[in-house]
PDB file of C-alpha atoms in Angstrom:
ATOM      1  CA  UNK D   1      97.498 131.251  71.047  1.00 62.00           C
ATOM      2  CA  UNK D   2      96.654 129.737  74.414  1.00 52.00           C
ATOM      3  CA  UNK D   3      96.164 131.686  77.625  1.00 56.00           C
ATOM      4  CA  UNK D   4      96.496 130.470  81.184  1.00 52.00           C
ATOM      5  CA  UNK D   5      92.989 131.248  82.423  1.00 52.00           C
ATOM      6  CA  UNK D   6      89.729 132.870  81.438  1.00 62.00           C
ATOM      7  CA  UNK D   7      90.331 135.720  83.877  1.00 75.00           C
ATOM      8  CA  UNK D   8      93.801 136.497  82.574  1.00 92.00           C
ATOM      9  CA  UNK D   9      94.676 139.866  81.090  1.00 97.00           C
ATOM     10  CA  UNK D  10      96.750 139.979  77.926  1.00 98.00           C
ATOM     11  CA  UNK D  11      99.281 142.794  77.846  1.00 98.00           C
ATOM     12  CA  UNK D  12     100.984 143.847  74.608  1.00 98.00           C
ATOM     13  CA  UNK D  13     103.972 146.164  74.970  1.00 98.00           C
ATOM     14  CA  UNK D  14     106.363 147.764  72.510  1.00 98.00           C
ATOM     15  CA  UNK D  15     109.846 147.715  73.990  1.00 97.00           C
ATOM     16  CA  UNK D  16     110.614 151.066  72.287  1.00 95.00           C
ATOM     17  CA  UNK D  17     107.548 152.730  73.762  1.00 94.00           C
ATOM     18  CA  UNK D  18     108.087 154.920  76.835  1.00 95.00           C
ATOM     19  CA  UNK D  19     104.402 154.575  77.671  1.00 95.00           C
ATOM     20  CA  UNK D  20     104.763 150.776  77.631  1.00 96.00           C
ATOM     21  CA  UNK D  21     107.712 151.036  79.999  1.00 97.00           C
ATOM     22  CA  UNK D  22     105.850 153.361  82.334  1.00 96.00           C
ATOM     23  CA  UNK D  23     102.815 151.078  82.414  1.00 96.00           C
ATOM     24  CA  UNK D  24     104.742 148.084  83.732  1.00 97.00           C
ATOM     25  CA  UNK D  25     104.907 149.085  87.394  1.00 96.00           C
ATOM     26  CA  UNK D  26     101.251 150.112  87.708  1.00 95.00           C
ATOM     27  CA  UNK D  27     100.162 146.996  85.801  1.00 96.00           C
ATOM     28  CA  UNK D  28     102.108 144.723  88.136  1.00 96.00           C
ATOM     29  CA  UNK D  29     100.544 146.473  91.131  1.00 95.00           C
ATOM     30  CA  UNK D  30      97.119 145.937  89.570  1.00 94.00           C
ATOM     31  CA  UNK D  31      97.931 142.257  89.038  1.00 94.00           C
ATOM     32  CA  UNK D  32      98.946 141.809  92.678  1.00 93.00           C
ATOM     33  CA  UNK D  33      95.873 143.615  94.016  1.00 91.00           C
ATOM     34  CA  UNK D  34      93.290 142.074  91.705  1.00 91.00           C
ATOM     35  CA  UNK D  35      94.477 138.489  91.685  1.00 89.00           C
ATOM     36  CA  UNK D  36      94.310 138.232  87.902  1.00 93.00           C
ATOM     37  CA  UNK D  37      97.210 136.939  85.859  1.00 95.00           C
ATOM     38  CA  UNK D  38      98.772 139.250  83.276  1.00 97.00           C
ATOM     39  CA  UNK D  39     100.326 137.543  80.269  1.00 98.00           C
ATOM     40  CA  UNK D  40     102.931 139.750  78.629  1.00 98.00           C
ATOM     41  CA  UNK D  41     103.586 139.788  74.878  1.00 98.00           C
ATOM     42  CA  UNK D  42     105.661 141.967  72.530  1.00 98.00           C
ATOM     43  CA  UNK D  43     104.082 144.274  69.986  1.00 98.00           C
ATOM     44  CA  UNK D  44     105.587 146.382  67.209  1.00 97.00           C
ATOM     45  CA  UNK D  45     103.950 149.771  66.728  1.00 92.00           C
ATOM     46  CA  UNK D  46     104.147 151.610  63.406  1.00 82.00           C
ATOM     47  CA  UNK D  47     105.989 154.609  64.854  1.00 67.00           C
ATOM     48  CA  UNK D  48     106.948 155.915  61.426  1.00 62.00           C
ATOM     49  CA  UNK D  49     103.322 156.533  60.574  1.00 61.00           C
ATOM     50  CA  UNK D  50     102.446 157.776  64.050  1.00 56.00           C
ATOM     51  CA  UNK D  51     105.262 160.297  64.441  1.00 55.00           C
ATOM     52  CA  UNK D  52     106.133 161.506  60.957  1.00 52.00           C
ATOM     53  CA  UNK D  53     108.835 159.126  59.769  1.00 57.00           C
ATOM     54  CA  UNK D  54     112.570 159.430  60.356  1.00 59.00           C
ATOM     55  CA  UNK D  55     113.912 162.377  62.337  1.00 58.00           C
ATOM     56  CA  UNK D  56     114.820 164.402  59.234  1.00 62.00           C
ATOM     57  CA  UNK D  57     111.364 163.816  57.684  1.00 68.00           C
ATOM     58  CA  UNK D  58     109.271 165.204  60.533  1.00 66.00           C
ATOM     59  CA  UNK D  59     107.205 168.350  60.264  1.00 76.00           C
ATOM     60  CA  UNK D  60     107.208 171.090  62.893  1.00 78.00           C
ATOM     61  CA  UNK D  61     103.971 169.644  64.232  1.00 75.00           C
ATOM     62  CA  UNK D  62     105.529 166.160  64.487  1.00 74.00           C
ATOM     63  CA  UNK D  63     108.506 167.569  66.391  1.00 75.00           C
ATOM     64  CA  UNK D  64     106.277 169.468  68.819  1.00 83.00           C
ATOM     65  CA  UNK D  65     104.204 166.335  69.364  1.00 77.00           C
ATOM     66  CA  UNK D  66     107.307 164.303  70.228  1.00 77.00           C
ATOM     67  CA  UNK D  67     108.685 167.007  72.503  1.00 85.00           C
ATOM     68  CA  UNK D  68     105.439 166.964  74.430  1.00 87.00           C
ATOM     69  CA  UNK D  69     105.410 163.146  74.519  1.00 83.00           C
ATOM     70  CA  UNK D  70     108.820 162.991  76.174  1.00 85.00           C
ATOM     71  CA  UNK D  71     108.040 165.837  78.558  1.00 89.00           C
ATOM     72  CA  UNK D  72     104.900 163.948  79.579  1.00 89.00           C
ATOM     73  CA  UNK D  73     106.848 160.703  79.971  1.00 88.00           C
ATOM     74  CA  UNK D  74     109.520 162.360  82.110  1.00 91.00           C
ATOM     75  CA  UNK D  75     106.799 163.636  84.445  1.00 91.00           C
ATOM     76  CA  UNK D  76     105.278 160.166  84.698  1.00 89.00           C
ATOM     77  CA  UNK D  77     108.714 158.598  85.134  1.00 91.00           C
ATOM     78  CA  UNK D  78     109.608 160.972  87.965  1.00 93.00           C
ATOM     79  CA  UNK D  79     106.516 159.866  89.878  1.00 92.00           C
ATOM     80  CA  UNK D  80     107.794 156.263  89.686  1.00 92.00           C
ATOM     81  CA  UNK D  81     111.465 157.048  90.329  1.00 94.00           C
ATOM     82  CA  UNK D  82     112.410 156.043  86.777  1.00 94.00           C
ATOM     83  CA  UNK D  83     114.581 157.642  84.108  1.00 94.00           C
ATOM     84  CA  UNK D  84     113.348 158.360  80.579  1.00 94.00           C
ATOM     85  CA  UNK D  85     115.728 159.900  78.056  1.00 93.00           C
ATOM     86  CA  UNK D  86     114.395 160.642  74.593  1.00 88.00           C
ATOM     87  CA  UNK D  87     115.587 158.292  71.883  1.00 86.00           C
ATOM     88  CA  UNK D  88     117.810 159.542  69.093  1.00 82.00           C
ATOM     89  CA  UNK D  89     116.370 157.392  66.287  1.00 85.00           C
ATOM     90  CA  UNK D  90     113.548 155.019  65.424  1.00 86.00           C
ATOM     91  CA  UNK D  91     114.804 151.731  66.793  1.00 93.00           C
ATOM     92  CA  UNK D  92     114.119 148.338  65.254  1.00 95.00           C
ATOM     93  CA  UNK D  93     112.658 146.265  68.091  1.00 97.00           C
ATOM     94  CA  UNK D  94     112.332 142.902  66.332  1.00 98.00           C
ATOM     95  CA  UNK D  95     115.441 141.329  67.873  1.00 98.00           C
ATOM     96  CA  UNK D  96     114.697 142.384  71.438  1.00 98.00           C
ATOM     97  CA  UNK D  97     111.041 141.358  71.004  1.00 98.00           C
ATOM     98  CA  UNK D  98     112.211 137.878  70.034  1.00 98.00           C
ATOM     99  CA  UNK D  99     114.439 137.882  73.100  1.00 98.00           C
ATOM    100  CA  UNK D 100     111.405 138.803  75.206  1.00 98.00           C
ATOM    101  CA  UNK D 101     109.554 135.753  73.867  1.00 98.00           C
ATOM    102  CA  UNK D 102     112.601 133.583  74.611  1.00 98.00           C
ATOM    103  CA  UNK D 103     112.831 134.909  78.172  1.00 98.00           C
ATOM    104  CA  UNK D 104     109.091 134.395  78.652  1.00 98.00           C
ATOM    105  CA  UNK D 105     109.349 130.791  77.464  1.00 98.00           C
ATOM    106  CA  UNK D 106     112.161 130.211  79.968  1.00 98.00           C
ATOM    107  CA  UNK D 107     110.308 131.821  82.909  1.00 98.00           C
ATOM    108  CA  UNK D 108     112.900 134.615  83.094  1.00 98.00           C
ATOM    109  CA  UNK D 109     110.765 137.435  81.694  1.00 98.00           C
ATOM    110  CA  UNK D 110     111.261 140.035  84.410  1.00 98.00           C
ATOM    111  CA  UNK D 111     114.877 139.104  85.034  1.00 98.00           C
ATOM    112  CA  UNK D 112     115.380 140.089  81.393  1.00 98.00           C
ATOM    113  CA  UNK D 113     112.905 142.933  80.919  1.00 98.00           C
ATOM    114  CA  UNK D 114     113.610 145.030  83.998  1.00 97.00           C
ATOM    115  CA  UNK D 115     117.361 145.587  83.484  1.00 97.00           C
ATOM    116  CA  UNK D 116     117.021 145.713  79.699  1.00 98.00           C
ATOM    117  CA  UNK D 117     114.401 148.463  79.627  1.00 97.00           C
ATOM    118  CA  UNK D 118     116.006 150.392  82.451  1.00 97.00           C
ATOM    119  CA  UNK D 119     119.265 150.450  80.464  1.00 97.00           C
ATOM    120  CA  UNK D 120     117.528 151.320  77.208  1.00 97.00           C
ATOM    121  CA  UNK D 121     115.798 154.365  78.650  1.00 96.00           C
ATOM    122  CA  UNK D 122     119.112 155.576  80.095  1.00 96.00           C
ATOM    123  CA  UNK D 123     120.583 155.235  76.557  1.00 96.00           C
ATOM    124  CA  UNK D 124     122.895 152.456  77.764  1.00 97.00           C
ATOM    125  CA  UNK D 125     121.531 149.555  75.703  1.00 97.00           C
ATOM    126  CA  UNK D 126     121.514 148.959  71.942  1.00 97.00           C
ATOM    127  CA  UNK D 127     118.446 146.824  71.271  1.00 97.00           C
ATOM    128  CA  UNK D 128     119.567 146.198  67.688  1.00 98.00           C
ATOM    129  CA  UNK D 129     122.854 144.606  68.809  1.00 98.00           C
ATOM    130  CA  UNK D 130     122.826 140.833  69.134  1.00 97.00           C
ATOM    131  CA  UNK D 131     125.838 140.999  71.461  1.00 98.00           C
ATOM    132  CA  UNK D 132     124.003 143.429  73.759  1.00 98.00           C
ATOM    133  CA  UNK D 133     120.840 141.319  73.714  1.00 98.00           C
ATOM    134  CA  UNK D 134     122.821 138.148  74.443  1.00 98.00           C
ATOM    135  CA  UNK D 135     124.512 139.861  77.375  1.00 98.00           C
ATOM    136  CA  UNK D 136     121.132 140.746  78.888  1.00 98.00           C
ATOM    137  CA  UNK D 137     119.782 137.237  78.352  1.00 98.00           C
ATOM    138  CA  UNK D 138     122.830 135.635  79.975  1.00 98.00           C
ATOM    139  CA  UNK D 139     122.597 138.116  82.828  1.00 98.00           C
ATOM    140  CA  UNK D 140     118.996 136.986  83.307  1.00 98.00           C
ATOM    141  CA  UNK D 141     120.075 133.359  83.665  1.00 98.00           C
ATOM    142  CA  UNK D 142     119.740 132.014  80.134  1.00 98.00           C
ATOM    143  CA  UNK D 143     122.367 130.485  77.866  1.00 98.00           C
ATOM    144  CA  UNK D 144     123.894 131.883  74.702  1.00 97.00           C
ATOM    145  CA  UNK D 145     123.529 128.498  72.990  1.00 98.00           C
ATOM    146  CA  UNK D 146     119.847 128.262  73.866  1.00 98.00           C
ATOM    147  CA  UNK D 147     119.180 131.788  72.631  1.00 98.00           C
ATOM    148  CA  UNK D 148     121.021 131.280  69.348  1.00 98.00           C
ATOM    149  CA  UNK D 149     119.158 128.059  68.606  1.00 98.00           C
ATOM    150  CA  UNK D 150     115.852 129.790  69.324  1.00 98.00           C
ATOM    151  CA  UNK D 151     116.796 132.915  67.341  1.00 98.00           C
ATOM    152  CA  UNK D 152     117.848 130.926  64.289  1.00 97.00           C
ATOM    153  CA  UNK D 153     115.009 128.380  64.266  1.00 98.00           C
ATOM    154  CA  UNK D 154     111.913 129.601  66.112  1.00 97.00           C
ATOM    155  CA  UNK D 155     112.061 133.332  66.732  1.00 98.00           C
ATOM    156  CA  UNK D 156     110.732 134.622  63.406  1.00 98.00           C
ATOM    157  CA  UNK D 157     107.749 132.279  63.425  1.00 98.00           C
ATOM    158  CA  UNK D 158     106.818 132.899  67.047  1.00 98.00           C
ATOM    159  CA  UNK D 159     107.052 136.671  66.741  1.00 98.00           C
ATOM    160  CA  UNK D 160     104.938 136.623  63.573  1.00 98.00           C
ATOM    161  CA  UNK D 161     102.318 134.426  65.266  1.00 98.00           C
ATOM    162  CA  UNK D 162     102.226 136.804  68.244  1.00 98.00           C
ATOM    163  CA  UNK D 163     101.801 139.890  66.062  1.00 98.00           C
ATOM    164  CA  UNK D 164      99.113 138.245  63.928  1.00 98.00           C
ATOM    165  CA  UNK D 165      97.274 137.227  67.088  1.00 98.00           C
ATOM    166  CA  UNK D 166      97.470 140.784  68.423  1.00 98.00           C
ATOM    167  CA  UNK D 167      95.996 142.089  65.180  1.00 96.00           C
ATOM    168  CA  UNK D 168      93.167 139.551  65.360  1.00 97.00           C
ATOM    169  CA  UNK D 169      92.395 140.785  68.869  1.00 97.00           C
ATOM    170  CA  UNK D 170      92.259 144.362  67.606  1.00 97.00           C
ATOM    171  CA  UNK D 171      95.501 145.629  69.095  1.00 97.00           C
ATOM    172  CA  UNK D 172      96.837 148.678  67.257  1.00 94.00           C
ATOM    173  CA  UNK D 173      99.192 150.350  69.736  1.00 94.00           C
ATOM    174  CA  UNK D 174     101.064 149.802  72.965  1.00 96.00           C
ATOM    175  CA  UNK D 175     100.573 149.296  75.772  1.00 97.00           C
ATOM    176  CA  UNK D 176      97.289 147.513  75.208  1.00 98.00           C
ATOM    177  CA  UNK D 177      95.513 145.316  77.730  1.00 98.00           C
ATOM    178  CA  UNK D 178      92.878 142.818  76.620  1.00 98.00           C
ATOM    179  CA  UNK D 179      90.420 141.360  79.109  1.00 96.00           C
ATOM    180  CA  UNK D 180      87.840 138.861  77.848  1.00 94.00           C
ATOM    181  CA  UNK D 181      88.016 140.401  74.399  1.00 95.00           C
ATOM    182  CA  UNK D 182      87.697 144.016  75.594  1.00 96.00           C
ATOM    183  CA  UNK D 183      90.554 146.364  74.729  1.00 97.00           C
ATOM    184  CA  UNK D 184      92.074 148.945  77.074  1.00 98.00           C
ATOM    185  CA  UNK D 185      94.703 151.035  75.266  1.00 96.00           C
ATOM    186  CA  UNK D 186      97.244 152.917  77.368  1.00 94.00           C
ATOM    187  CA  UNK D 187      98.506 152.782  80.915  1.00 93.00           C
ATOM    188  CA  UNK D 188      95.968 155.452  81.840  1.00 91.00           C
ATOM    189  CA  UNK D 189      93.197 152.890  81.238  1.00 94.00           C
ATOM    190  CA  UNK D 190      94.355 150.591  84.028  1.00 95.00           C
ATOM    191  CA  UNK D 191      91.819 152.088  86.452  1.00 93.00           C
ATOM    192  CA  UNK D 192      89.036 151.300  84.013  1.00 94.00           C
ATOM    193  CA  UNK D 193      90.410 147.790  83.519  1.00 96.00           C
ATOM    194  CA  UNK D 194      90.577 147.301  87.285  1.00 92.00           C
ATOM    195  CA  UNK D 195      86.947 148.343  87.613  1.00 92.00           C
ATOM    196  CA  UNK D 196      85.913 145.912  84.891  1.00 92.00           C
ATOM    197  CA  UNK D 197      87.806 143.025  86.543  1.00 91.00           C
ATOM    198  CA  UNK D 198      86.362 143.769  89.977  1.00 84.00           C
ATOM    199  CA  UNK D 199      82.825 143.860  88.560  1.00 81.00           C
ATOM    200  CA  UNK D 200      83.387 140.477  86.936  1.00 76.00           C
ATOM    201  CA  UNK D 201      84.563 139.034  90.250  1.00 65.00           C
ATOM    202  CA  UNK D 202      81.432 140.080  92.191  1.00 57.00           C
TER     203      UNK D 202
END
C-alpha cells in the first residue's frame, strides 16, 4: 500500500466500533493542529472473540463488560455532542467497509462517513443493507452505477489487501493510529501520538 507522505498517520477504524466513531472528531482536530495528514482505512475487529460471541452466548461477565463499554461511550459522546445507542446485534461491516474504500477513492470520504455513522449510532442505518449503503453513497455525491461496478469487481480484493496490510503493520483493534511504524491503539492515545509527532517536527 502507498501512503501520501512520510509524516502521514495511518488510521484504521471499525465502522461498528463506538470508540472508532468517538475518535474521529479528536483525530481531525489533531490533524488540523499538527499539520500531518491522516489516511483513513477500514478495519474489521474480531468482536465475537472480544465480547463473548453472539448476544445469547455471552457470560454475565461479558454482559457487564459491554454495559460498561456503552456507558463509557455515552459519556464520551455527550462531551462531543454526539449520540451513541447500544447495538442490538453483532453487525457485519464488510459491505460498509467496502463502501468506505469506494468513497475514499472518489474523494468523498467524509461526505459518506459522517452521515452514515451518525445514522448508525442512532439506530437509523442498516449497514448490512445494500440499498441503505447505496443511498448513503448517492447522498455523498457518488453514483449507483459506479458503486455497483466497484462492489462487483474490485471491492473484495481491495478490502482484503487493506486488512492484510493492517495485519502486517501490527494492527489488532480499532481505532489504531500508525505513525512511522509505531502503533497507538485507541482514541485515548491521541495525546501521546501528538507528542510523538511534535517531537519529530522539532
